[in-house]
Coordinates of C-alpha atoms in Angstrom, one line a residue:
Chain C
X1 CA 0.3 -0.1 -0.2
X2 CA 1.5 3.5 -0.8
X3 CA 2.2 6.3 1.3
X4 CA -0.7 8.4 1.7
X5 CA 0.5 12.3 1.5
X6 CA -0.4 14.1 4.6
X7 CA -0.7 17.6 6.1
X8 CA 0.8 18.6 9.3
X9 CA -0.3 22.7 10.7
X10 CA 1.2 23.7 13.7
X11 CA 4.8 24.1 13.5
X12 CA 5.9 24.0 17.0
X13 CA 8.0 22.6 19.8
X14 CA 5.6 19.6 19.3
X15 CA 5.4 20.0 15.1
X16 CA 8.9 20.3 14.3
X17 CA 10.6 17.0 15.1
X18 CA 7.6 14.9 14.6
X19 CA 7.2 16.1 10.8
X20 CA 11.5 15.0 11.0
X21 CA 9.9 11.7 12.0
X22 CA 7.1 11.9 8.7
X23 CA 9.7 12.6 6.4
X24 CA 12.5 10.5 8.1
X25 CA 9.6 7.5 7.8
X26 CA 9.4 8.1 4.1
X27 CA 5.9 10.5 3.9
X28 CA 5.5 13.6 1.9
X29 CA 4.6 15.9 4.2
X30 CA 2.8 19.3 2.9
X31 CA 2.4 21.7 6.0
X32 CA 1.4 25.2 7.0
X33 CA 1.8 26.9 10.3
X34 CA 1.1 30.7 11.2
X35 CA 3.5 31.6 11.1
X36 CA 7.1 31.4 9.1
X37 CA 10.0 29.7 10.9
X38 CA 8.3 27.7 11.5
X39 CA 7.4 26.5 7.1
X40 CA 11.2 26.9 7.4
X41 CA 12.4 24.3 9.9
X42 CA 10.2 21.5 8.2
X43 CA 10.9 22.4 4.5
X44 CA 14.9 22.7 5.3
X45 CA 13.8 18.8 6.7
X46 CA 13.1 18.1 3.1
X47 CA 9.2 19.0 3.4
X48 CA 6.7 21.3 1.4
X49 CA 4.7 24.8 2.3
X50 CA 1.8 24.7 1.4
X51 CA -0.2 28.5 1.5
X52 CA -2.7 27.6 4.3
X53 CA -4.8 25.4 5.8
X54 CA -7.2 24.5 3.2
X55 CA -4.1 25.1 0.6
X56 CA -2.9 22.1 3.0
X57 CA -6.4 19.9 3.3
X58 CA -6.4 20.3 -0.5
X59 CA -3.0 17.8 -0.9
X60 CA -3.2 15.5 1.1
X61 CA -5.4 11.9 2.0
X62 CA -4.5 12.6 5.6
X63 CA -3.9 16.5 8.1
X64 CA -2.7 16.3 11.1
X65 CA -2.9 19.0 13.3
X66 CA -0.4 19.8 16.2
X67 CA -1.3 23.1 17.2
X68 CA -2.3 24.9 20.5
X69 CA -5.6 25.1 22.0
X70 CA -9.4 24.3 21.6
X71 CA -9.6 27.9 19.9
X72 CA -7.0 27.8 17.3
X73 CA -8.1 24.0 16.7
X74 CA -11.5 25.0 15.9
X75 CA -9.7 28.3 13.4
X76 CA -7.8 25.9 11.1
X77 CA -10.0 23.5 10.9
X78 CA -13.4 25.4 10.8
X79 CA -12.2 28.9 10.2
X80 CA -12.1 30.5 6.9
X81 CA -9.7 29.0 4.2
X82 CA -9.2 26.6 7.4
X83 CA -8.7 22.7 6.9
X84 CA -12.4 22.5 6.3
X85 CA -12.8 24.4 3.8
X86 CA -10.0 22.3 1.7
X87 CA -11.1 18.6 3.0
X88 CA -12.5 16.5 0.0
X89 CA -14.3 13.5 1.9
X90 CA -13.1 10.5 2.5
X91 CA -10.0 13.1 4.3
X92 CA -9.0 12.2 7.7
X93 CA -8.0 14.6 10.5
X94 CA -6.1 13.2 13.4
X95 CA -6.0 16.5 15.9
X96 CA -3.3 15.9 18.3
X97 CA -3.7 18.3 20.1
X98 CA -4.7 18.5 23.9
X99 CA -8.4 20.1 23.6
X100 CA -11.7 20.2 25.4
X101 CA -13.3 16.8 24.6
X102 CA -16.8 18.3 24.1
X103 CA -14.8 20.6 21.4
X104 CA -14.0 17.3 19.8
X105 CA -16.8 16.4 19.5
X106 CA -18.5 19.6 17.8
X107 CA -15.7 19.3 15.5
X108 CA -16.0 15.7 14.2
X109 CA -19.5 16.2 13.8
X110 CA -18.9 18.9 11.9
X111 CA -16.6 17.2 9.4
X112 CA -18.4 14.6 9.3
X113 CA -21.6 15.8 7.4
X114 CA -18.7 16.8 5.3
X115 CA -17.6 13.0 5.5
X116 CA -14.3 13.8 6.2
X117 CA -13.4 11.4 9.8
X118 CA -11.9 11.6 12.5
X119 CA -9.3 11.0 14.6
X120 CA -8.3 12.4 18.1
X121 CA -4.8 12.1 19.3
X122 CA -2.9 13.6 21.8
X123 CA 0.5 12.8 23.3
X124 CA 1.9 12.5 26.1
X125 CA 5.4 12.4 26.7
X126 CA 6.4 15.7 25.6
X127 CA 9.2 17.8 22.7
X128 CA 11.7 14.7 24.5
X129 CA 8.9 11.7 23.3
X130 CA 8.3 14.3 20.0
X131 CA 12.0 13.5 19.2
X132 CA 12.5 10.4 19.5
X133 CA 9.3 9.1 18.4
X134 CA 8.1 7.8 21.5
X135 CA 4.7 9.8 21.7
X136 CA 2.4 7.9 23.8
X137 CA -0.5 8.7 21.9
X138 CA -4.4 8.6 23.1
X139 CA -7.2 7.7 20.4
X140 CA -10.7 8.3 20.2
X141 CA -13.0 7.8 16.6
X142 CA -13.8 4.9 14.5
X143 CA -11.7 1.4 14.7
X144 CA -11.1 1.6 11.2
X145 CA -9.9 4.6 10.4
X146 CA -7.4 4.4 14.0
X147 CA -6.4 0.9 11.5
X148 CA -5.6 2.9 8.7
X149 CA -3.8 5.5 10.1
X150 CA -1.4 3.6 12.0
X151 CA 1.3 2.9 10.4
X152 CA 1.6 7.2 10.7
X153 CA 1.2 6.9 14.4
X154 CA 3.8 4.3 14.1
X155 CA 6.5 6.6 13.1
X156 CA 5.4 9.4 16.5
X157 CA 4.7 7.4 19.0
X158 CA 6.2 3.3 20.9
X159 CA 2.7 3.6 23.7
X160 CA -0.5 3.5 20.6
X161 CA -4.0 3.1 21.8
X162 CA -7.0 3.2 20.7
X163 CA -9.2 3.9 23.8
X164 CA -12.6 3.7 21.9
X165 CA -15.1 4.5 18.4
X166 CA -16.2 8.2 20.0
X167 CA -14.6 11.1 19.2
X168 CA -13.1 13.2 22.3
X169 CA -12.6 9.4 24.0
X170 CA -8.3 9.7 23.4
X171 CA -8.9 13.6 24.3
X172 CA -10.5 12.2 27.5
X173 CA -7.6 9.6 28.3
X174 CA -5.6 12.8 28.6
X175 CA -6.8 14.9 30.8
X176 CA -7.5 11.4 33.5
X177 CA -4.2 11.0 32.0
X178 CA -3.2 14.9 33.6
X179 CA -5.5 14.2 36.5
X180 CA -3.7 11.7 38.1
X181 CA 0.1 13.5 36.8
X182 CA -0.7 17.0 38.6
X183 CA -2.6 16.1 41.7
X184 CA 0.8 13.5 42.1
X185 CA 3.4 16.0 42.5
X186 CA 1.0 17.2 44.8
X187 CA 2.0 14.5 46.5
X188 CA 5.7 14.8 46.8
X189 CA 5.6 18.3 46.8
X190 CA 3.7 18.2 50.5
X191 CA 5.6 14.9 51.3
X192 CA 9.2 17.0 50.3
X193 CA 7.1 19.7 52.2
X194 CA 7.2 18.4 55.4
X195 CA 10.6 16.7 54.7
X196 CA 12.9 19.8 54.6
X197 CA 10.8 20.8 57.6
X198 CA 11.3 18.2 59.8
X199 CA 14.7 19.1 59.3
X200 CA 15.7 14.8 58.1
X201 CA 18.2 14.2 55.7
X202 CA 15.9 15.0 52.6
X203 CA 18.7 12.5 49.9
X204 CA 17.7 9.4 53.5
X205 CA 14.0 10.6 52.7
X206 CA 14.0 10.9 49.4
X207 CA 15.8 6.8 49.1
X208 CA 13.5 5.5 52.6
X209 CA 10.4 6.4 50.0
X210 CA 11.2 5.6 46.2
X211 CA 11.3 2.0 46.7
X212 CA 7.9 1.2 48.6
X213 CA 3.9 2.6 48.1
X214 CA 5.6 6.0 47.9
X215 CA 6.8 5.3 44.4
X216 CA 6.5 6.6 41.2
X217 CA 8.2 8.1 37.7
X218 CA 6.4 11.6 39.2
X219 CA 8.2 10.8 42.2
X220 CA 11.5 9.7 40.2
X221 CA 11.4 12.5 38.1
X222 CA 10.8 14.9 39.7
X223 CA 11.7 15.1 43.2
X224 CA 15.7 14.5 42.1
X225 CA 15.5 18.0 40.4
X226 CA 13.3 19.8 43.5
X227 CA 16.4 18.1 45.8
X228 CA 19.0 20.1 44.0
X229 CA 16.3 23.4 42.4
X230 CA 16.7 22.9 39.6
X231 CA 13.5 24.5 37.7
X232 CA 14.6 24.0 34.2
X233 CA 11.5 23.0 32.4
X234 CA 10.7 19.1 31.5
X235 CA 6.8 20.2 31.0
X236 CA 6.7 23.8 32.0
X237 CA 3.8 24.8 34.3
X238 CA 2.1 27.1 31.8
X239 CA 1.1 24.4 29.9
X240 CA 0.5 22.2 33.1
X241 CA -2.7 25.4 33.8
X242 CA -3.8 25.0 30.2
X243 CA -4.6 20.9 30.9
X244 CA -5.9 21.6 33.8
X245 CA -8.0 24.3 33.2
X246 CA -9.1 21.7 30.8
X247 CA -9.9 19.5 33.3
X248 CA -11.5 21.6 35.6
X249 CA -13.8 22.6 32.3
X250 CA -14.2 19.5 31.4
X251 CA -14.8 18.4 34.8
X252 CA -17.9 21.0 34.8
X253 CA -19.6 19.8 31.7
X254 CA -19.6 16.3 33.2
X255 CA -20.5 18.0 36.6
X256 CA -18.1 15.7 38.9
X257 CA -16.1 17.2 41.6
X258 CA -12.0 17.2 41.5
X259 CA -11.0 18.6 44.1
X260 CA -7.8 17.7 44.3
X261 CA -6.6 18.0 40.6
X262 CA -9.5 21.4 41.4
X263 CA -5.9 22.6 44.3
X264 CA -3.7 21.3 42.4
X265 CA -4.4 24.5 39.6
X266 CA -5.2 27.4 42.0
X267 CA -1.4 26.4 43.5
X268 CA 0.4 26.3 40.3
X269 CA -1.9 29.9 39.8
X270 CA -0.2 30.6 43.3
X271 CA 3.6 29.9 41.1
X272 CA 2.1 31.9 38.1
X273 CA 2.2 34.8 40.1
X274 CA 5.7 34.7 41.4
X275 CA 7.0 34.6 37.8
X276 CA 7.8 31.8 37.3
X277 CA 4.7 29.9 34.5
X278 CA 8.4 29.1 32.2
X279 CA 9.5 26.9 35.0
X280 CA 9.0 22.7 34.5
X281 CA 5.8 21.2 36.8
X282 CA 9.0 21.1 40.1
X283 CA 8.1 24.4 40.0
X284 CA 5.3 24.2 42.8
X285 CA 7.0 23.2 45.5
X286 CA 7.1 26.8 45.6
X287 CA 4.0 27.6 46.4
X288 CA 3.7 25.0 49.5
X289 CA 6.8 26.6 50.4
X290 CA 5.5 30.1 50.7
X291 CA 3.3 28.4 52.8
X292 CA 5.5 27.1 54.9
X293 CA 7.6 30.2 55.0
X294 CA 10.5 28.5 54.4
X295 CA 12.6 31.1 52.2
X296 CA 11.5 30.1 48.0
X297 CA 15.0 30.1 45.9
X298 CA 14.1 31.5 42.0
Chain B
X1 CA 28.4 -12.1 69.4
X2 CA 25.6 -13.9 71.2
X3 CA 22.3 -12.3 69.7
X4 CA 20.2 -10.5 72.4
X5 CA 17.5 -11.0 74.4
X6 CA 15.0 -9.7 73.3
X7 CA 11.3 -8.4 74.3
X8 CA 8.7 -7.5 72.1
X9 CA 5.0 -5.7 73.0
X10 CA 2.2 -5.6 71.0
X11 CA 1.4 -8.6 70.0
X12 CA -1.4 -7.8 67.4
X13 CA -1.6 -8.0 62.8
X14 CA 1.8 -6.7 62.6
X15 CA 3.1 -7.5 66.6
X16 CA 2.5 -11.9 65.9
X17 CA 4.5 -12.1 62.2
X18 CA 7.3 -10.5 63.4
X19 CA 7.9 -12.3 66.8
X20 CA 7.6 -15.2 64.4
X21 CA 10.3 -14.1 62.1
X22 CA 12.7 -12.9 65.2
X23 CA 12.6 -16.7 66.3
X24 CA 13.1 -18.1 63.0
X25 CA 16.3 -15.8 63.0
X26 CA 17.5 -17.5 66.6
X27 CA 16.5 -14.3 69.5
X28 CA 14.6 -15.3 72.3
X29 CA 12.1 -13.0 72.6
X30 CA 9.6 -12.2 76.3
X31 CA 6.2 -10.6 74.7
X32 CA 3.6 -8.9 76.6
X33 CA 1.0 -7.6 75.0
X34 CA -2.4 -6.2 76.2
X35 CA -5.1 -8.7 76.1
X36 CA -4.3 -12.7 75.5
X37 CA -4.9 -14.1 72.1
X38 CA -1.7 -12.2 70.9
X39 CA 0.7 -13.6 73.9
X40 CA -0.9 -17.3 73.1
X41 CA 0.2 -17.3 69.4
X42 CA 3.7 -16.2 70.1
X43 CA 4.2 -18.0 72.7
X44 CA 2.6 -21.2 70.1
X45 CA 5.9 -19.8 68.6
X46 CA 8.2 -20.4 70.9
X47 CA 7.9 -16.4 72.9
X48 CA 7.9 -16.7 76.6
X49 CA 5.0 -14.9 78.5
X50 CA 6.0 -11.7 80.0
X51 CA 3.8 -10.7 83.0
X52 CA 3.4 -6.5 81.7
X53 CA 5.6 -4.1 80.0
X54 CA 7.6 -3.9 82.8
X55 CA 8.4 -7.4 83.4
X56 CA 9.5 -8.0 79.7
X57 CA 11.6 -4.8 80.2
X58 CA 13.6 -6.7 82.9
X59 CA 14.3 -9.7 81.5
X60 CA 15.4 -8.1 77.8
X61 CA 18.9 -5.9 76.5
X62 CA 16.7 -4.3 73.7
X63 CA 12.3 -4.1 73.7
X64 CA 9.8 -3.9 70.3
X65 CA 6.9 -1.9 70.9
X66 CA 4.5 -2.0 68.2
X67 CA 1.5 -1.3 69.1
X68 CA -1.4 1.4 68.0
X69 CA -0.9 5.0 68.1
X70 CA 0.8 7.6 70.5
X71 CA -1.0 7.2 73.5
X72 CA -0.9 3.9 73.7
X73 CA 3.4 4.1 73.2
X74 CA 3.2 6.6 76.0
X75 CA 1.4 3.9 78.5
X76 CA 3.3 0.6 77.4
X77 CA 6.7 2.4 77.9
X78 CA 6.3 5.6 80.4
X79 CA 3.1 4.5 82.7
X80 CA 2.8 1.8 85.5
X81 CA 4.4 -1.2 85.3
X82 CA 6.0 -0.1 82.0
X83 CA 8.8 -0.8 79.8
X84 CA 10.5 2.1 81.5
X85 CA 9.8 1.3 85.8
X86 CA 12.1 -2.5 84.6
X87 CA 14.8 -1.0 82.2
X88 CA 18.1 -0.8 83.0
X89 CA 20.7 1.6 82.2
X90 CA 21.8 0.7 78.3
X91 CA 18.7 -0.8 77.5
X92 CA 17.7 -0.9 74.2
X93 CA 13.9 0.1 73.4
X94 CA 13.0 0.6 69.5
X95 CA 9.5 1.8 68.9
X96 CA 8.2 1.0 65.6
X97 CA 4.4 2.0 65.9
X98 CA 3.7 5.2 63.8
X99 CA 3.8 7.5 65.7
X100 CA 4.3 11.3 66.7
X101 CA 7.1 12.4 66.0
X102 CA 7.0 15.4 69.0
X103 CA 5.5 12.5 71.4
X104 CA 8.7 9.8 70.0
X105 CA 11.1 12.9 70.7
X106 CA 9.5 13.7 74.8
X107 CA 9.6 9.8 75.0
X108 CA 13.7 10.0 74.1
X109 CA 14.3 11.9 76.8
X110 CA 12.7 10.6 79.2
X111 CA 13.9 6.9 78.8
X112 CA 18.1 8.8 77.8
X113 CA 18.2 10.6 81.3
X114 CA 17.7 6.8 82.9
X115 CA 20.4 6.2 81.0
X116 CA 17.9 3.9 78.4
X117 CA 18.3 4.3 74.1
X118 CA 15.9 4.6 72.0
X119 CA 15.6 4.4 68.0
X120 CA 12.3 4.8 66.6
X121 CA 11.9 3.2 63.0
X122 CA 8.2 2.5 62.1
X123 CA 7.8 0.6 59.2
X124 CA 5.8 0.4 55.8
X125 CA 5.1 -3.0 54.0
X126 CA 1.5 -3.7 56.2
X127 CA 0.5 -7.3 57.5
X128 CA 2.3 -8.5 54.0
X129 CA 5.9 -7.2 54.6
X130 CA 5.4 -8.5 58.5
X131 CA 5.5 -11.1 56.8
X132 CA 7.0 -12.4 54.4
X133 CA 9.8 -10.5 56.4
X134 CA 10.1 -7.5 54.0
X135 CA 9.1 -4.5 55.5
X136 CA 10.5 -1.0 54.6
X137 CA 12.9 0.4 58.3
X138 CA 12.6 4.2 58.8
X139 CA 15.0 4.6 61.9
X140 CA 15.8 7.9 63.6
X141 CA 18.9 7.5 66.4
X142 CA 21.8 7.7 67.6
X143 CA 23.8 5.7 65.3
X144 CA 25.6 3.6 67.6
X145 CA 23.0 2.0 68.5
X146 CA 21.5 1.2 65.0
X147 CA 24.6 -0.5 63.8
X148 CA 24.2 -2.2 67.3
X149 CA 20.3 -3.7 66.1
X150 CA 20.6 -3.5 62.2
X151 CA 21.0 -7.7 62.6
X152 CA 17.1 -7.5 64.3
X153 CA 15.5 -5.2 62.0
X154 CA 17.6 -7.6 58.7
X155 CA 15.4 -10.3 61.3
X156 CA 12.5 -8.4 59.9
X157 CA 13.0 -6.1 56.8
X158 CA 15.0 -5.5 53.4
X159 CA 14.4 -1.5 52.8
X160 CA 16.5 -0.1 56.4
X161 CA 17.3 3.1 56.3
X162 CA 19.7 5.3 59.5
X163 CA 17.7 8.2 58.6
X164 CA 19.4 10.5 61.2
X165 CA 20.8 11.6 64.3
X166 CA 17.3 13.1 66.0
X167 CA 14.6 10.7 67.0
X168 CA 11.8 10.7 65.8
X169 CA 13.7 11.1 62.3
X170 CA 12.2 8.0 61.9
X171 CA 8.7 9.2 62.1
X172 CA 9.2 12.0 60.2
X173 CA 10.5 10.1 56.8
X174 CA 6.6 7.7 57.4
X175 CA 4.6 10.7 57.7
X176 CA 7.0 11.9 54.4
X177 CA 5.6 8.8 52.9
X178 CA 1.9 8.9 53.6
X179 CA 1.6 12.0 52.9
X180 CA 3.0 11.1 49.3
X181 CA 1.2 7.7 49.4
X182 CA -2.5 9.3 50.3
X183 CA -2.4 12.3 48.4
X184 CA -1.1 10.0 45.2
X185 CA -4.1 7.6 45.4
X186 CA -6.5 10.9 45.3
X187 CA -4.7 11.6 42.2
X188 CA -4.8 8.0 41.0
X189 CA -8.8 7.8 42.6
X190 CA -9.9 11.9 40.6
X191 CA -8.4 9.6 37.7
X192 CA -10.3 7.4 37.0
X193 CA -13.6 8.9 38.3
X194 CA -13.4 11.4 35.6
X195 CA -12.9 8.6 32.9
X196 CA -15.6 6.6 34.5
X197 CA -17.6 9.5 33.6
X198 CA -16.5 10.4 30.7
X199 CA -18.2 6.5 29.7
X200 CA -14.3 5.8 27.8
X201 CA -13.4 2.2 28.4
X202 CA -11.4 1.9 31.4
X203 CA -9.1 -0.7 31.4
X204 CA -7.9 1.4 27.7
X205 CA -7.4 4.2 29.7
X206 CA -5.5 2.0 32.6
X207 CA -3.5 0.3 29.8
X208 CA -2.5 3.5 28.2
X209 CA -1.6 6.5 31.0
X210 CA 0.8 3.4 33.5
X211 CA 3.5 3.3 30.9
X212 CA 3.7 6.8 31.4
X213 CA 4.7 9.9 33.5
X214 CA 1.0 8.6 35.6
X215 CA 2.7 5.3 35.8
X216 CA 3.5 4.6 40.4
X217 CA 2.9 2.0 42.9
X218 CA -0.5 3.4 44.1
X219 CA -1.9 3.0 40.3
X220 CA -0.4 0.0 39.8
X221 CA -2.1 -1.8 43.1
X222 CA -5.0 0.2 43.1
X223 CA -6.3 1.0 40.2
X224 CA -7.0 -2.3 39.4
X225 CA -8.6 -3.8 42.4
X226 CA -10.9 0.2 41.9
X227 CA -11.9 -1.7 38.1
X228 CA -12.8 -4.7 40.1
X229 CA -14.6 -2.9 42.5
X230 CA -12.5 -5.1 45.0
X231 CA -13.0 -2.9 48.5
X232 CA -10.4 -5.6 50.2
X233 CA -8.1 -3.5 52.9
X234 CA -4.6 -4.5 52.0
X235 CA -4.8 -0.8 54.4
X236 CA -7.5 0.2 56.3
X237 CA -9.4 3.7 55.7
X238 CA -8.5 4.0 59.7
X239 CA -5.3 3.3 59.2
X240 CA -5.1 5.7 57.0
X241 CA -7.2 8.0 59.0
X242 CA -4.7 7.3 62.2
X243 CA -2.0 8.2 60.2
X244 CA -3.4 11.2 58.2
X245 CA -4.5 12.5 61.6
X246 CA -0.3 12.7 62.9
X247 CA 0.6 14.6 59.5
X248 CA -1.9 17.4 61.1
X249 CA -1.2 17.7 63.4
X250 CA 2.5 17.5 62.3
X251 CA 1.8 20.2 60.2
X252 CA 0.5 22.3 63.0
X253 CA 3.4 21.8 65.4
X254 CA 5.9 22.4 62.2
X255 CA 3.7 25.6 61.0
X256 CA 3.3 24.0 57.1
X257 CA -0.1 23.7 55.5
X258 CA -0.2 20.9 53.1
X259 CA -3.6 21.4 52.0
X260 CA -3.6 18.2 49.3
X261 CA -3.2 15.8 52.6
X262 CA -5.5 17.7 54.3
X263 CA -7.9 17.2 51.8
X264 CA -8.1 13.4 51.6
X265 CA -8.0 13.2 55.5
X266 CA -11.6 15.7 54.9
X267 CA -12.8 12.9 51.9
X268 CA -11.8 9.7 54.1
X269 CA -14.7 11.0 56.7
X270 CA -16.8 11.0 54.4
X271 CA -15.2 6.8 53.6
X272 CA -15.6 7.1 56.5
X273 CA -19.4 8.3 57.0
X274 CA -20.3 5.2 54.8
X275 CA -19.2 2.7 57.1
X276 CA -16.2 2.3 54.9
X277 CA -13.5 2.6 57.6
X278 CA -12.8 -1.7 57.4
X279 CA -12.4 -0.9 54.0
X280 CA -9.0 -0.2 52.3
X281 CA -7.7 2.9 51.3
X282 CA -9.0 2.3 47.8
X283 CA -12.5 3.1 49.1
X284 CA -11.2 7.1 48.6
X285 CA -12.7 6.0 44.7
X286 CA -16.4 6.5 46.8
X287 CA -16.0 9.5 48.2
X288 CA -14.7 11.2 44.8
X289 CA -18.3 9.1 42.5
X290 CA -20.6 10.4 45.5
X291 CA -19.9 13.7 44.9
X292 CA -20.0 13.3 41.3
X293 CA -23.0 11.6 41.2
X294 CA -22.0 8.5 41.2
X295 CA -24.3 5.1 42.9
X296 CA -21.2 3.5 45.0
X297 CA -21.3 0.2 44.7
X298 CA -19.9 -0.4 48.1

């Protein structure tokens, strides 16, 4: 089966390395971005520059969007000169942006009416995973479309799971993932704050707890950074906040109370108030230290 | 070096298997308990029955206490007919109960004045770890006393860490451990509640997230139980609540805000209000389901 002609819209931190991996896997990729530098970089990788989202859609069998947030997907897909204007029936849109499950369903309905199919396929793994082609990909949408697109996903990630037939189920899974991660960051930061104020040896405390039931990937990845006071971002506070805002919107839509996730969201506002929105998510420790009267080093 | 004569006070769920492991390691163990069944069981293992905590102390070079809570340790150590009344200078008390770091310091001071040495050595790993001899042991107190007692700890556990010279530092570490675990249980329960109400396939969501940054021992151990609606206890809600009460006391003493741990403590009150205090800690899901209007199966 010949490789499909791909379109890729959104050439930022994530889109650029994804473009490279798709080209390395042998795909023809037509790209567009709302600013020029991303386009230049991807043309450098061997991509073809499109003139608009509509133009990309006209030239592609599958269009991938990897932009910032729900309004951005709405704009490049449904807006003027957007994907829908250029799409032919049978085209597939894969939205890999992390956005609202509810907005995802609305977009899918509008696309389906014109015979365009859609998958929502948010990822986890960040820039590192995008570069290495090891993203985790959580996919919602019709199974036959998922199967058709699996080779594309395999060029981008490793842990690729089709969650369900419903559009939005990939996005909902991503939100669950973010809830678990964010509240677990609070767990780690509260444990370390208690340790600091108890004046116990932090390294020994860390060794004692990480081998037991308290052990987690968050503890292993962020714990040492916090102990070394390294706030450089793996995943930025401002992106965490965007995801938690999506979680809060979903909680409202579904009428669920998520008191832990809500608390973390509020505490990150305090982190942002310290001018730390571009630091890594481990900067949550600063909010707890502030509450505990521990002098904050930034 | 001949093995020390040991005393063991507190022959409940934890004390009994610990007694067996000490006897299997070749120690002479004199036991006492505030009720008879524990004594009978341990005499069956080969222990010698003492007539009081004081009597146990008179016959032992090292006395281990494994009772329920701070007041119990105060009673059996400092109370009438307690350990201190029977202790000779040079005797060592190892308190393996999880209690307040502050109370631990107070007990150590009183013992030290009479020439009795003390280690605080709370454990994690529960009944399973006690039976298998694989407890994690977090030890506070003078290093030479720790070294002297290391063979005893090795008969009981695997991950044995001397946290610091200060009495109470073992207890403080245990509290940090409990904070991380408890808030992480909230993380997992909120993630699963969001998934349930989003109507996505729970098993697939679980597979998608557990391999990534959301992965943790809590998710691996409690996640499947929650999905199978198995609320049987590994660690009971009422014991979790006791530990969180100790955390809240420490937070007050140290003037720290631990908003996540406090929230979990309050949500477990709602779990207890449903009559679930003897269920496992995964029963936290019931509080979140109640808040989300999901019909609770007990």
